[in-house]
Amino acid sequence: MNTESYRREFEEIFIQYFPKVRTFAAILLKSEQEAEDIAQDIFVKLWEQPDLWEGNLVRNYLYTMVKNHVFNRIKRKNIESKYINSRMNRHSLEEITEFKDPLNEIYVQELQLLLRLSLEQLPDKRRQIFEMSRFENLSNNEIAERLNLSVRTVEQHIYLVLKDLKKLFLIAIFFIKF
């Protein structure tokens, strides 16, 4: 392959995937600037590995690289210890992701990691409310009473978390399915 066709092929991949990679990283990190940096790093590495430019290889590579870069970025910010000690238990996460096929165990683990990373990026109060609702099975009234908040405030926090998680999982499913 000559240099011009090599460049054109990479440009097509860049145009197709760069916005998706940047958006996925931004959702995980809640930072457009960090997402832009990660996306650029990933595409620099991809440029150096043209053997990965084929169909499914490039999508799988990009998904894995985003996940790894985000994880490393968070680890450098000392968040790793927070999510390791989080109160979520595996049983509850499996109920959320309900995959029964053993071949999907890898997908379950990836989704669980994405969920943990996403929840760790939330403000403390919002994460606490969501965990009380979803992992401790408390009603909105019980949460409001325990935290001395209005029921409407509790509902709003849960709504915002679910909205963010829905976006995250839609993007993750895109990378997993395609």
C-alpha atoms as an extended CHARMM CRD file, in Angstrom:
* protein
*
       178  EXT
         1         1  MET       CA              0.0000000000        0.0000000000        0.0000000000  PROA      1               0.0000000000
         2         2  ASN       CA              1.4220000000        3.3680000000       -0.9470000000  PROA      2               0.0000000000
         3         3  THR       CA              1.6520000000        6.2820000000        1.4470000000  PROA      3               0.0000000000
         4         4  GLU       CA             -1.3210000000        8.1460000000       -0.0260000000  PROA      4               0.0000000000
         5         5  SER       CA             -3.7110000000        5.1870000000        0.1530000000  PROA      5               0.0000000000
         6         6  TYR       CA             -2.4030000000        4.4310000000        3.6620000000  PROA      6               0.0000000000
         7         7  ARG       CA             -3.2000000000        7.9930000000        4.7040000000  PROA      7               0.0000000000
         8         8  ARG       CA             -6.6500000000        7.9200000000        3.0410000000  PROA      8               0.0000000000
         9         9  GLU       CA             -7.6010000000        4.6650000000        4.7320000000  PROA      9               0.0000000000
        10        10  PHE       CA             -6.6160000000        6.0450000000        8.1290000000  PROA      10              0.0000000000
        11        11  GLU       CA             -8.5020000000        9.2700000000        7.4420000000  PROA      11              0.0000000000
        12        12  GLU       CA            -11.7010000000        7.2960000000        6.7290000000  PROA      12              0.0000000000
        13        13  ILE       CA            -11.3070000000        5.3750000000        9.9830000000  PROA      13              0.0000000000
        14        14  PHE       CA            -10.6080000000        8.6040000000       11.8460000000  PROA      14              0.0000000000
        15        15  ILE       CA            -13.6880000000       10.3450000000       10.4320000000  PROA      15              0.0000000000
        16        16  GLN       CA            -15.9010000000        7.3640000000       11.2080000000  PROA      16              0.0000000000
        17        17  TYR       CA            -14.6930000000        6.5610000000       14.7220000000  PROA      17              0.0000000000
        18        18  PHE       CA            -13.0620000000        9.6050000000       16.3120000000  PROA      18              0.0000000000
        19        19  PRO       CA            -16.3540000000       11.2600000000       17.3800000000  PROA      19              0.0000000000
        20        20  LYS       CA            -17.5910000000        7.9550000000       18.8500000000  PROA      20              0.0000000000
        21        21  VAL       CA            -14.3610000000        7.3690000000       20.7510000000  PROA      21              0.0000000000
        22        22  ARG       CA            -14.3240000000       10.9320000000       22.0970000000  PROA      22              0.0000000000
        23        23  THR       CA            -18.0000000000       10.7710000000       23.1380000000  PROA      23              0.0000000000
        24        24  PHE       CA            -17.5630000000        7.4230000000       24.8630000000  PROA      24              0.0000000000
        25        25  ALA       CA            -14.5430000000        8.7200000000       26.8010000000  PROA      25              0.0000000000
        26        26  ALA       CA            -16.3820000000       11.9560000000       27.6840000000  PROA      26              0.0000000000
        27        27  ILE       CA            -19.3090000000       10.0320000000       29.1320000000  PROA      27              0.0000000000
        28        28  LEU       CA            -16.9920000000        7.9330000000       31.2560000000  PROA      28              0.0000000000
        29        29  LEU       CA            -14.7990000000       10.8130000000       32.4090000000  PROA      29              0.0000000000
        30        30  LYS       CA            -17.3260000000       13.6610000000       32.4920000000  PROA      30              0.0000000000
        31        31  SER       CA            -14.6390000000       15.8210000000       30.8920000000  PROA      31              0.0000000000
        32        32  GLU       CA            -14.5800000000       16.8970000000       27.2530000000  PROA      32              0.0000000000
        33        33  GLN       CA            -10.9160000000       17.9330000000       27.4220000000  PROA      33              0.0000000000
        34        34  GLU       CA             -9.7190000000       14.6500000000       28.9170000000  PROA      34              0.0000000000
        35        35  ALA       CA            -11.8570000000       12.7550000000       26.4110000000  PROA      35              0.0000000000
        36        36  GLU       CA            -10.2930000000       14.6970000000       23.5400000000  PROA      36              0.0000000000
        37        37  ASP       CA             -6.7940000000       13.9050000000       24.8550000000  PROA      37              0.0000000000
        38        38  ILE       CA             -7.5790000000       10.2170000000       25.1990000000  PROA      38              0.0000000000
        39        39  ALA       CA             -9.1440000000       10.0280000000       21.7340000000  PROA      39              0.0000000000
        40        40  GLN       CA             -6.0750000000       11.6660000000       20.1950000000  PROA      40              0.0000000000
        41        41  ASP       CA             -3.7210000000        9.2940000000       22.0420000000  PROA      41              0.0000000000
        42        42  ILE       CA             -5.7070000000        6.2970000000       20.8530000000  PROA      42              0.0000000000
        43        43  PHE       CA             -5.6360000000        7.3970000000       17.2160000000  PROA      43              0.0000000000
        44        44  VAL       CA             -1.8890000000        8.0750000000       17.3690000000  PROA      44              0.0000000000
        45        45  LYS       CA             -1.4240000000        4.4800000000       18.5400000000  PROA      45              0.0000000000
        46        46  LEU       CA             -3.8330000000        3.2310000000       15.8680000000  PROA      46              0.0000000000
        47        47  TRP       CA             -1.8250000000        5.0640000000       13.1730000000  PROA      47              0.0000000000
        48        48  GLU       CA              1.1850000000        2.9960000000       14.1980000000  PROA      48              0.0000000000
        49        49  GLN       CA             -0.7260000000       -0.3050000000       13.8520000000  PROA      49              0.0000000000
        50        50  PRO       CA             -2.2530000000       -0.5300000000       10.3500000000  PROA      50              0.0000000000
        51        51  ASP       CA             -2.7460000000       -4.2830000000       10.7560000000  PROA      51              0.0000000000
        52        52  LEU       CA             -5.6460000000       -3.4080000000       13.1090000000  PROA      52              0.0000000000
        53        53  TRP       CA             -7.4890000000       -1.2580000000       10.5810000000  PROA      53              0.0000000000
        54        54  GLU       CA             -9.7060000000       -4.0640000000        9.3090000000  PROA      54              0.0000000000
        55        55  GLY       CA            -13.4520000000       -4.0070000000       10.1310000000  PROA      55              0.0000000000
        56        56  ASN       CA            -14.0810000000       -5.6190000000       13.5120000000  PROA      56              0.0000000000
        57        57  LEU       CA            -10.4590000000       -5.3780000000       14.5830000000  PROA      57              0.0000000000
        58        58  VAL       CA            -10.4930000000       -1.5850000000       14.5790000000  PROA      58              0.0000000000
        59        59  ARG       CA            -13.8010000000       -1.3620000000       16.4860000000  PROA      59              0.0000000000
        60        60  ASN       CA            -12.6550000000       -3.8760000000       19.0990000000  PROA      60              0.0000000000
        61        61  TYR       CA             -9.2810000000       -2.1720000000       19.4030000000  PROA      61              0.0000000000
        62        62  LEU       CA            -10.8460000000        1.2710000000       19.8600000000  PROA      62              0.0000000000
        63        63  TYR       CA            -13.3440000000        0.0680000000       22.4650000000  PROA      63              0.0000000000
        64        64  THR       CA            -10.6040000000       -1.6830000000       24.4290000000  PROA      64              0.0000000000
        65        65  MET       CA             -8.2740000000        1.3010000000       24.1830000000  PROA      65              0.0000000000
        66        66  VAL       CA            -10.9250000000        3.7490000000       25.4170000000  PROA      66              0.0000000000
        67        67  LYS       CA            -11.7170000000        1.4980000000       28.3520000000  PROA      67              0.0000000000
        68        68  ASN       CA             -8.0380000000        1.0580000000       29.2050000000  PROA      68              0.0000000000
        69        69  HSD       CA             -7.1550000000        4.7360000000       28.8270000000  PROA      69              0.0000000000
        70        70  VAL       CA            -10.0950000000        5.8170000000       30.9560000000  PROA      70              0.0000000000
        71        71  PHE       CA             -9.2420000000        3.2330000000       33.5900000000  PROA      71              0.0000000000
        72        72  ASN       CA             -5.6150000000        4.3850000000       33.6890000000  PROA      72              0.0000000000
        73        73  ARG       CA             -6.6400000000        8.0420000000       33.8650000000  PROA      73              0.0000000000
        74        74  ILE       CA             -8.9450000000        7.3410000000       36.7740000000  PROA      74              0.0000000000
        75        75  LYS       CA             -6.3170000000        5.2340000000       38.5080000000  PROA      75              0.0000000000
        76        76  ARG       CA             -3.8720000000        8.1290000000       38.2770000000  PROA      76              0.0000000000
        77        77  LYS       CA             -6.4640000000       10.2830000000       40.0190000000  PROA      77              0.0000000000
        78        78  ASN       CA             -6.5630000000        7.8150000000       42.9230000000  PROA      78              0.0000000000
        79        79  ILE       CA            -10.1240000000        6.7740000000       42.2460000000  PROA      79              0.0000000000
        80        80  GLU       CA             -9.2290000000        3.1180000000       41.9320000000  PROA      80              0.0000000000
        81        81  SER       CA             -9.3370000000        2.6140000000       45.6830000000  PROA      81              0.0000000000
        82        82  LYS       CA            -12.7870000000        4.2120000000       45.8510000000  PROA      82              0.0000000000
        83        83  TYR       CA            -14.4240000000        1.9120000000       43.3560000000  PROA      83              0.0000000000
        84        84  ILE       CA            -12.7240000000       -1.2160000000       44.7390000000  PROA      84              0.0000000000
        85        85  ASN       CA            -14.2250000000       -0.4290000000       48.1400000000  PROA      85              0.0000000000
        86        86  SER       CA            -17.6400000000        0.5370000000       46.7910000000  PROA      86              0.0000000000
        87        87  ARG       CA            -20.6690000000       -1.0590000000       48.3560000000  PROA      87              0.0000000000
        88        88  MET       CA            -21.9400000000       -2.6230000000       45.1570000000  PROA      88              0.0000000000
        89        89  ASN       CA            -22.0700000000       -6.3710000000       45.1820000000  PROA      89              0.0000000000
        90        90  ARG       CA            -21.6900000000       -8.6760000000       42.2320000000  PROA      90              0.0000000000
        91        91  HSD       CA            -25.1100000000      -10.2480000000       42.6450000000  PROA      91              0.0000000000
        92        92  SER       CA            -26.8940000000       -6.9270000000       42.1810000000  PROA      92              0.0000000000
        93        93  LEU       CA            -24.7880000000       -6.0990000000       39.1370000000  PROA      93              0.0000000000
        94        94  GLU       CA            -25.6150000000       -9.4330000000       37.5380000000  PROA      94              0.0000000000
        95        95  GLU       CA            -29.3110000000       -8.7190000000       38.0320000000  PROA      95              0.0000000000
        96        96  ILE       CA            -28.8840000000       -5.4210000000       36.2020000000  PROA      96              0.0000000000
        97        97  THR       CA            -27.0290000000       -6.9880000000       33.2850000000  PROA      97              0.0000000000
        98        98  GLU       CA            -28.8980000000      -10.3630000000       33.2720000000  PROA      98              0.0000000000
        99        99  PHE       CA            -26.8490000000      -12.3040000000       30.7470000000  PROA      99              0.0000000000
       100       100  LYS       CA            -27.3780000000      -16.0580000000       31.0720000000  PROA      100             0.0000000000
       101       101  ASP       CA            -25.2260000000      -17.2100000000       28.1390000000  PROA      101             0.0000000000
       102       102  PRO       CA            -21.7100000000      -18.1210000000       29.3610000000  PROA      102             0.0000000000
       103       103  LEU       CA            -20.2270000000      -16.5380000000       26.2270000000  PROA      103             0.0000000000
       104       104  ASN       CA            -21.5240000000      -13.1890000000       27.4100000000  PROA      104             0.0000000000
       105       105  GLU       CA            -19.5960000000      -13.2970000000       30.7130000000  PROA      105             0.0000000000
       106       106  ILE       CA            -16.9380000000      -11.0410000000       29.2110000000  PROA      106             0.0000000000
       107       107  TYR       CA            -19.5990000000       -8.5150000000       28.2100000000  PROA      107             0.0000000000
       108       108  VAL       CA            -21.0430000000       -8.6430000000       31.7150000000  PROA      108             0.0000000000
       109       109  GLN       CA            -17.6310000000       -7.9320000000       33.2200000000  PROA      109             0.0000000000
       110       110  GLU       CA            -17.0710000000       -5.0350000000       30.8170000000  PROA      110             0.0000000000
       111       111  LEU       CA            -20.4750000000       -3.5490000000       31.6010000000  PROA      111             0.0000000000
       112       112  GLN       CA            -19.8780000000       -3.9780000000       35.3250000000  PROA      112             0.0000000000
       113       113  LEU       CA            -16.5660000000       -2.1480000000       35.0520000000  PROA      113             0.0000000000
       114       114  LEU       CA            -18.1990000000        0.6380000000       33.0440000000  PROA      114             0.0000000000
       115       115  LEU       CA            -20.9670000000        0.9010000000       35.6390000000  PROA      115             0.0000000000
       116       116  ARG       CA            -18.4560000000        1.1260000000       38.5010000000  PROA      116             0.0000000000
       117       117  LEU       CA            -16.3600000000        3.7040000000       36.6780000000  PROA      117             0.0000000000
       118       118  SER       CA            -19.4010000000        5.7550000000       35.8100000000  PROA      118             0.0000000000
       119       119  LEU       CA            -20.7960000000        5.6730000000       39.3500000000  PROA      119             0.0000000000
       120       120  GLU       CA            -17.4250000000        6.7080000000       40.7820000000  PROA      120             0.0000000000
       121       121  GLN       CA            -17.5120000000        9.8220000000       38.6200000000  PROA      121             0.0000000000
       122       122  LEU       CA            -20.8120000000       10.9580000000       40.1540000000  PROA      122             0.0000000000
       123       123  PRO       CA            -21.0310000000       13.5190000000       42.9350000000  PROA      123             0.0000000000
       124       124  ASP       CA            -20.9910000000       11.7150000000       46.2920000000  PROA      124             0.0000000000
       125       125  LYS       CA            -24.5780000000       12.5410000000       47.2470000000  PROA      125             0.0000000000
       126       126  ARG       CA            -25.9550000000       11.4380000000       43.8570000000  PROA      126             0.0000000000
       127       127  ARG       CA            -24.0180000000        8.1680000000       43.9870000000  PROA      127             0.0000000000
       128       128  GLN       CA            -25.1750000000        7.5370000000       47.5630000000  PROA      128             0.0000000000
       129       129  ILE       CA            -28.8200000000        8.0920000000       46.6100000000  PROA      129             0.0000000000
       130       130  PHE       CA            -28.5560000000        5.8520000000       43.5600000000  PROA      130             0.0000000000
       131       131  GLU       CA            -26.8510000000        3.0540000000       45.5000000000  PROA      131             0.0000000000
       132       132  MET       CA            -29.4620000000        3.2520000000       48.2550000000  PROA      132             0.0000000000
       133       133  SER       CA            -32.1890000000        3.0100000000       45.6410000000  PROA      133             0.0000000000
       134       134  ARG       CA            -30.7640000000        0.3210000000       43.3940000000  PROA      134             0.0000000000
       135       135  PHE       CA            -28.4290000000       -1.7330000000       45.5760000000  PROA      135             0.0000000000
       136       136  GLU       CA            -30.0830000000       -1.4250000000       48.9910000000  PROA      136             0.0000000000
       137       137  ASN       CA            -33.6210000000       -1.4640000000       47.4990000000  PROA      137             0.0000000000
       138       138  LEU       CA            -34.8090000000        1.5000000000       49.5490000000  PROA      138             0.0000000000
       139       139  SER       CA            -37.8390000000        3.4650000000       48.4110000000  PROA      139             0.0000000000
       140       140  ASN       CA            -37.5240000000        7.1260000000       47.4800000000  PROA      140             0.0000000000
       141       141  ASN       CA            -39.4020000000        8.0270000000       50.6720000000  PROA      141             0.0000000000
       142       142  GLU       CA            -36.9860000000        5.9940000000       52.8130000000  PROA      142             0.0000000000
       143       143  ILE       CA            -33.9820000000        7.5940000000       51.1390000000  PROA      143             0.0000000000
       144       144  ALA       CA            -35.4370000000       11.0810000000       51.5540000000  PROA      144             0.0000000000
       145       145  GLU       CA            -36.0990000000       10.4120000000       55.2230000000  PROA      145             0.0000000000
       146       146  ARG       CA            -32.6290000000        8.9890000000       55.9210000000  PROA      146             0.0000000000
       147       147  LEU       CA            -30.8200000000       11.8130000000       54.1310000000  PROA      147             0.0000000000
       148       148  ASN       CA            -33.1900000000       14.5660000000       55.2140000000  PROA      148             0.0000000000
       149       149  LEU       CA            -34.0550000000       15.4830000000       51.6090000000  PROA      149             0.0000000000
       150       150  SER       CA            -37.2990000000       15.9660000000       49.7440000000  PROA      150             0.0000000000
       151       151  VAL       CA            -38.6490000000       12.9990000000       47.7890000000  PROA      151             0.0000000000
       152       152  ARG       CA            -38.5040000000       15.1520000000       44.6360000000  PROA      152             0.0000000000
       153       153  THR       CA            -34.7630000000       15.7440000000       45.1630000000  PROA      153             0.0000000000
       154       154  VAL       CA            -34.1890000000       12.0060000000       45.5130000000  PROA      154             0.0000000000
       155       155  GLU       CA            -36.2050000000       11.3470000000       42.3440000000  PROA      155             0.0000000000
       156       156  GLN       CA            -34.2270000000       13.9720000000       40.4350000000  PROA      156             0.0000000000
       157       157  HSD       CA            -30.8740000000       12.4880000000       41.4740000000  PROA      157             0.0000000000
       158       158  ILE       CA            -31.9660000000        8.9890000000       40.4340000000  PROA      158             0.0000000000
       159       159  TYR       CA            -33.3170000000       10.3100000000       37.1350000000  PROA      159             0.0000000000
       160       160  LEU       CA            -30.0180000000       12.0390000000       36.3140000000  PROA      160             0.0000000000
       161       161  VAL       CA            -27.9720000000        8.9200000000       37.0900000000  PROA      161             0.0000000000
       162       162  LEU       CA            -30.2340000000        6.7130000000       34.9830000000  PROA      162             0.0000000000
       163       163  LYS       CA            -30.0660000000        9.2020000000       32.1130000000  PROA      163             0.0000000000
       164       164  ASP       CA            -26.2460000000        9.1430000000       32.1900000000  PROA      164             0.0000000000
       165       165  LEU       CA            -26.1180000000        5.3560000000       32.4950000000  PROA      165             0.0000000000
       166       166  LYS       CA            -28.4960000000        4.9340000000       29.5760000000  PROA      166             0.0000000000
       167       167  LYS       CA            -26.1860000000        6.9870000000       27.3420000000  PROA      167             0.0000000000
       168       168  LEU       CA            -23.1620000000        5.0720000000       28.5630000000  PROA      168             0.0000000000
       169       169  PHE       CA            -24.6860000000        1.6600000000       27.9600000000  PROA      169             0.0000000000
       170       170  LEU       CA            -26.0180000000        2.5980000000       24.5240000000  PROA      170             0.0000000000
       171       171  ILE       CA            -22.5210000000        3.5510000000       23.4550000000  PROA      171             0.0000000000
       172       172  ALA       CA            -21.0220000000        0.4580000000       25.0940000000  PROA      172             0.0000000000
       173       173  ILE       CA            -23.5420000000       -1.7730000000       23.3390000000  PROA      173             0.0000000000
       174       174  PHE       CA            -22.6090000000       -0.1560000000       20.0310000000  PROA      174             0.0000000000
       175       175  PHE       CA            -18.9850000000       -1.1320000000       20.5710000000  PROA      175             0.0000000000
       176       176  ILE       CA            -19.8740000000       -4.6140000000       21.8030000000  PROA      176             0.0000000000
       177       177  LYS       CA            -22.3640000000       -5.4270000000       19.0430000000  PROA      177             0.0000000000
       178       178  PHE       CA            -20.5410000000       -3.9370000000       16.0680000000  PROA      178             0.0000000000
